[in-house]
Every structure is written in structure tokens, then in C-alpha cells.
Coordinates of C-alpha atoms in Angstrom, one line a residue:
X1 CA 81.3 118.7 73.6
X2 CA 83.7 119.3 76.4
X3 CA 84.0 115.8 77.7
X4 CA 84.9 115.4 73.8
X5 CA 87.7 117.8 73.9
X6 CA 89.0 116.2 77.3
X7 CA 89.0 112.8 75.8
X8 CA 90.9 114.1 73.0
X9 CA 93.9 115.5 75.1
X10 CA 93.9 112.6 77.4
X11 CA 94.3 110.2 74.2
X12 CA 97.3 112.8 73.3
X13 CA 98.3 112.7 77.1
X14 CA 98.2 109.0 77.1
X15 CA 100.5 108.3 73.9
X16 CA 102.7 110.6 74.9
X17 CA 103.6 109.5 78.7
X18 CA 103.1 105.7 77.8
X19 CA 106.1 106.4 75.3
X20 CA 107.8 107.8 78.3
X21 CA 106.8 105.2 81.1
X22 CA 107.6 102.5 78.6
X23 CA 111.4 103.7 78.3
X24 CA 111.7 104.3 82.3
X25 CA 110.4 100.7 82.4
X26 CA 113.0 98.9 80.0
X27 CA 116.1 101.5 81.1
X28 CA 115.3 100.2 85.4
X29 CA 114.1 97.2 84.4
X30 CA 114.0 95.9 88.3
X31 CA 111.9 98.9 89.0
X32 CA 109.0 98.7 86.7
X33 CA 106.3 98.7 89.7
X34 CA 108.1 102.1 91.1
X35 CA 107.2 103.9 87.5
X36 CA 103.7 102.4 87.2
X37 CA 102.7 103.6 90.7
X38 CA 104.1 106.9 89.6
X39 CA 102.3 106.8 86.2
X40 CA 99.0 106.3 88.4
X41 CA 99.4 108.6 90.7
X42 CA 99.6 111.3 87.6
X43 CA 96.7 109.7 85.9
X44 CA 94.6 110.2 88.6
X45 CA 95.3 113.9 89.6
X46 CA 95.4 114.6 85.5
X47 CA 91.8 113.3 85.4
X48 CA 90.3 114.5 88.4
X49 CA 89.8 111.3 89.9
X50 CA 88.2 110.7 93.2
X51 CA 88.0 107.2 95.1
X52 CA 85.3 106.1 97.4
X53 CA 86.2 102.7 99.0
X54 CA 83.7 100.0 100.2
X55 CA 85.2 97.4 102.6
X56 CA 89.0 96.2 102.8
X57 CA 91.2 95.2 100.1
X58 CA 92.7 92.3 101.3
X59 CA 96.4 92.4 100.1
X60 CA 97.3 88.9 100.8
X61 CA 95.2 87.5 98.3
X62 CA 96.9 86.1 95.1
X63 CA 94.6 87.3 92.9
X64 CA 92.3 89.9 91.9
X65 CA 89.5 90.1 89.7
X66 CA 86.8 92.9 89.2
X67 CA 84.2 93.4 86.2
X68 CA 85.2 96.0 83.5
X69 CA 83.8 98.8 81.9
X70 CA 87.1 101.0 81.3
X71 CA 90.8 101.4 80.7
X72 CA 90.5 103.4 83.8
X73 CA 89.5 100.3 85.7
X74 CA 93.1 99.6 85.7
X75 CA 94.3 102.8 86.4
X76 CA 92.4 102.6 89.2
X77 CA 93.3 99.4 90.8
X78 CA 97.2 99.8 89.9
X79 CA 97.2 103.3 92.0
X80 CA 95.1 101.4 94.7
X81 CA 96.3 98.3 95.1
X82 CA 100.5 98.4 96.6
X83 CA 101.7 95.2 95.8
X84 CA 103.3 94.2 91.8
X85 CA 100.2 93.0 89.8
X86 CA 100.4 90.7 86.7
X87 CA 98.0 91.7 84.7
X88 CA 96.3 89.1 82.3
X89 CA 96.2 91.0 79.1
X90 CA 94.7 89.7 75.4
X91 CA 97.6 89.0 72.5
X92 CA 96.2 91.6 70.8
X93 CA 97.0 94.2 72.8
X94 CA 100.5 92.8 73.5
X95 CA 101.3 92.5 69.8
X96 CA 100.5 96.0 69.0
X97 CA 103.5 98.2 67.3
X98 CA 103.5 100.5 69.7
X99 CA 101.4 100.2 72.8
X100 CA 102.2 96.5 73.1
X101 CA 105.4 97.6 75.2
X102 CA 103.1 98.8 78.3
X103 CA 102.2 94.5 78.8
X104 CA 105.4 93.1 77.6
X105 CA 108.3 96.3 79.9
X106 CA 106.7 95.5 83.0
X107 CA 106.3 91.4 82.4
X108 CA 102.5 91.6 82.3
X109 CA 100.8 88.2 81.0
X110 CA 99.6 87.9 77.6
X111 CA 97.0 85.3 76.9
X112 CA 95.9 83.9 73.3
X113 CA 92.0 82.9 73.6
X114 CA 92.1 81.5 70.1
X115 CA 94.5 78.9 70.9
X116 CA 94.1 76.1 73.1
X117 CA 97.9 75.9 73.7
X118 CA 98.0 79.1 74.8
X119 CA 96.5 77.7 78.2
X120 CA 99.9 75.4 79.0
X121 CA 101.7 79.3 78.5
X122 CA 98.9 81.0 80.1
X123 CA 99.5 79.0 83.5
X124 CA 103.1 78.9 83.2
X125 CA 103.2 82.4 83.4
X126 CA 101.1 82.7 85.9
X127 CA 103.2 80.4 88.5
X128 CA 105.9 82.4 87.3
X129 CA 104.5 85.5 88.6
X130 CA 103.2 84.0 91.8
X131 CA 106.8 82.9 92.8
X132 CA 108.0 86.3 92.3
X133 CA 105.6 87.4 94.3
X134 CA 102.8 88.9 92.1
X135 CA 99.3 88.4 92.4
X136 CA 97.4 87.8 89.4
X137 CA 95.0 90.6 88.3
X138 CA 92.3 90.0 85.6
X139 CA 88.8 90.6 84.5
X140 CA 86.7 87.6 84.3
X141 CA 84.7 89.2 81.8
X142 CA 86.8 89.0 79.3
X143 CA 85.7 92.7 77.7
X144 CA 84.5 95.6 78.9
X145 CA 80.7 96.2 79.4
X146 CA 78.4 98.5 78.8
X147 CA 78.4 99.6 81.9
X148 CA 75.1 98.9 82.9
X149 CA 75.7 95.0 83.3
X150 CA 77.8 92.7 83.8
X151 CA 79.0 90.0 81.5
X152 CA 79.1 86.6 81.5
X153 CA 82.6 85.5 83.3
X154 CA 85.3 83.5 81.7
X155 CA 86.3 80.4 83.1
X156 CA 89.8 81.6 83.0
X157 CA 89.9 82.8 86.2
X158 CA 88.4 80.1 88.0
X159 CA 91.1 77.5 86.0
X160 CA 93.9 79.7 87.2
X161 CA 92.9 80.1 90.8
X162 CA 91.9 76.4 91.4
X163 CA 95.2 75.3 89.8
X164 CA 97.4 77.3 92.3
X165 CA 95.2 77.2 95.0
X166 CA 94.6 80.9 95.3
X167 CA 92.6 83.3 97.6
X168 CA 90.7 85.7 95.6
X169 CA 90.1 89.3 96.8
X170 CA 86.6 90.0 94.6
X171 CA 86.1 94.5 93.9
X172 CA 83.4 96.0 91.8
X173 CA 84.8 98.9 90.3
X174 CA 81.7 101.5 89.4
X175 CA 81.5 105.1 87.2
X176 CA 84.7 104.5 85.5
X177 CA 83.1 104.4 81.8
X178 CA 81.6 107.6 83.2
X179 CA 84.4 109.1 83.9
X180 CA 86.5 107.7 80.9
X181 CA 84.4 106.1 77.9
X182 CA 88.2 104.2 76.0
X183 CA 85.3 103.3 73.1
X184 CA 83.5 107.4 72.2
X185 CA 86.9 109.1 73.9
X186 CA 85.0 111.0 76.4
X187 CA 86.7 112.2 79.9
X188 CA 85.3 114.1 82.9
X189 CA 86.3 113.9 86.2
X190 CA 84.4 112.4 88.4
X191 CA 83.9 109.6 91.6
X192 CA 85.2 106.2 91.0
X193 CA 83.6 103.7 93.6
X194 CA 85.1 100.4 94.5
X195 CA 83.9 98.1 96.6
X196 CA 86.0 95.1 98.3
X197 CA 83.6 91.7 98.6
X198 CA 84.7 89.2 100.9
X199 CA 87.8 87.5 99.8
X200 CA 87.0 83.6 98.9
X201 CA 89.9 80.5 99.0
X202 CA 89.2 78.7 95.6
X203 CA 87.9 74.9 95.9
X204 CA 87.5 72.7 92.9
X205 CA 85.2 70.2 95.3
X206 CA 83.1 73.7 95.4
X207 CA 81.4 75.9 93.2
X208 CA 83.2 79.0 94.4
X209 CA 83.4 80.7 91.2
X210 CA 79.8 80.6 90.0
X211 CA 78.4 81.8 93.7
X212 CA 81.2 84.3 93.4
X213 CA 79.5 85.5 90.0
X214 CA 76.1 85.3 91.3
X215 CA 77.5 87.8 94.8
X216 CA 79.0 90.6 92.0
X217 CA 76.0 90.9 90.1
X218 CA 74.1 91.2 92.4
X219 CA 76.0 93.9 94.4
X220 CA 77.0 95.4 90.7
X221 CA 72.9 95.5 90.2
X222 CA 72.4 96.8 94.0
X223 CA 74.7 99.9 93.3
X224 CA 73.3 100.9 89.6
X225 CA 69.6 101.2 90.7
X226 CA 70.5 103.2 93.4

């Protein structure tokens, strides 16, 4: 019942600050990274999150990809990680009245899965972001899980990183649907663990992505029997 009640105010708390962040980002438009950090920062302390870090994030890397189980997942990586990421987000959530602002303020990426032209867009966003500066951050998943296994991965990440050549740092992010459930609204605070895998250069002459696949589910598995 409580962790209902918390994930009741953190749905008000949400809507209300994401109106807020979204105006800070379009009124100092060439400091939208300063105003997410700062929006992290709050989420964390407002929901009594803890970090327990596995290995070294690599910061060089050019992209990032990590299963998902929660909004918080994001949270969690935006507060961690200090460089600009450009989240890969679905059109859905870009085209939404309201919230749609928190991908499109900060120049996020917004991807269309149902149409194939989307990809040209897709990847001339993404070298758009690169110039800048911005690694790419996405979920290969494609959705959240169920938190007990991981899903099947997209091949978007593996087309984006081949393409460009990039070095991918690999995490898996665990106890975040725990901690924040974005489908039943529950909250309580808790541990977030993240561990950093080795980061790996993307090939095409090699099958990177699938042994990259294989080594997160099998760390992901590792951690959940424990």
C-alpha cells in the first residue's frame, strides 16, 4: 500500500518538475545537459536512490546500451554518466502533447519503428549527434522487461554502431523495476546496481553484437539467481 502511495506522489512529482525542466530547457537552450544533470541529481535524493557500481564506465565510448526494466533506468545512467547523451527514444513518446517536450527540448533522437524510412532519419540524427559530441544511448531491447529476463535485442543498435564505427560501453542496470515499477506506479527506495562490461569496437567482418548479447544475459542471469 505504501509503495502505492509513493508511486502516486512521484507520478505528481514527475509531471510537475518535467513541466519545469522542460521550460529551463527551451528558455537556455545551450544548456540543456546542465538542467538534466540537475533534474537527476533531485530524482535520485527524492527517491532514495543508492548506486552500487561494477567495473568502469568507460566515457570515451560513443555509445551506450543497457537492458531495460524502468523509466528509472535512465534516470540512473543520465545522473551517472557526465558526458551529453542522445537518447534514442520511440515516436510515440516524442509525439505526446505534453511529455513529448522532455525528447524533443534537449535534441534527444526520436525513431519511427513502423517506417522503414525512418532509418535514413534515424542515422542522420545520430551522426548529427556524434559530431557534436554526444554519444548515443539506447536500449537494445526495444521495451522494458519484466525484469526477470532479458529480451531479445534489436538490430538497431548494432546498424548504428557498425555504421559509424563506434566503441560501445555495454552496463546492466539491475533492481530499478524494484525500486520504480513506470507500468503498477509503485516506488520505494532502494539499491540500484550497475555493472560496466568490457567496452567492445563494433566490426561488421565480426559478430560483435550477438556475442555482446550472449555476455549480458548471461551476467543479467548471473546477478538475478544470486
Amino acid at each position: 500500500m505504501l509503495s502505492r502511495i509513493r508511486g502516486f506522489v512521484v507520478l505528481i512529482q514527475f509531471s510537475i518538475t518535467v513541466g519545469i525542466v522542460i521550460f529551463f530547457m527551451y528558455t537556455f537552450r545551450n544548456h540543456t545537459h546542465k538542467v538534466i544533470k540537475i533534474w537527476m541529481k533531485v530524482q535520485m535524493y527524492l527517491l532514495g536512490i543508492k548506486l552500487e557500481e561494477v567495473g568502469t564506465l568507460d566515457t570515451s565510448c560513443d555509445m551506450v546500451i543497457m537492458n531495460h526494466q524502468s523509466i528509472l533506468d535512465i534516470i540512473v545512467m543520465e545522473y551517472i554518466h557526465p558526458r551529453n547523451l542522445a537518447w534514442i527514444a520511440k515516436k510515440e513518446i516524442t509525439d505526446l502533447l505534453f511529455f513529448g517536450h522532455i525528447i524533443k527540448a534537449p535534441r534527444m533522437i526520436s525513431v519511427d519503428r513502423e517506417d522503414k524510412a525512418g532509418i535514413i532519419s534515424l542515422l542522420k540524427d545520430c551522426k548529427d549527434r556524434l559530431d557534436k559530441g554526444r554519444p548515443i544511448a539506447m536500449f537494445p531491447e526495444g521495451t522494458r522487461s519484466d525484469g526477470k529476463s532479458m529480451l531479445e535485442f534489436k538490430p538497431g543498435a548494432k546498424m548504428i554502431a557498425n555504421k559509424f564505427g563506434l566503441k560501445v560501453q555495454p552496463a546492466i542496470i539491475l533492481n530499478t523495476r524494484d525500486i520504480l515499477d513506470s507500468k503498477s506506479l509503485k516506488q520505494k527506495p532502494g539499491i540500484v546496481k550497475v555493472i560496466y562490461l568490457e567496452p567492445v569496437q563494433a566490426d561488421k567482418k565480426v559478430d560483435w553484437f550477438e556475442k555482446l548479447e550472449k555476455d549480458m544475459n548471461r551476467v543479467f542471469k548471473e546477478e538475478i539467481e544470486k
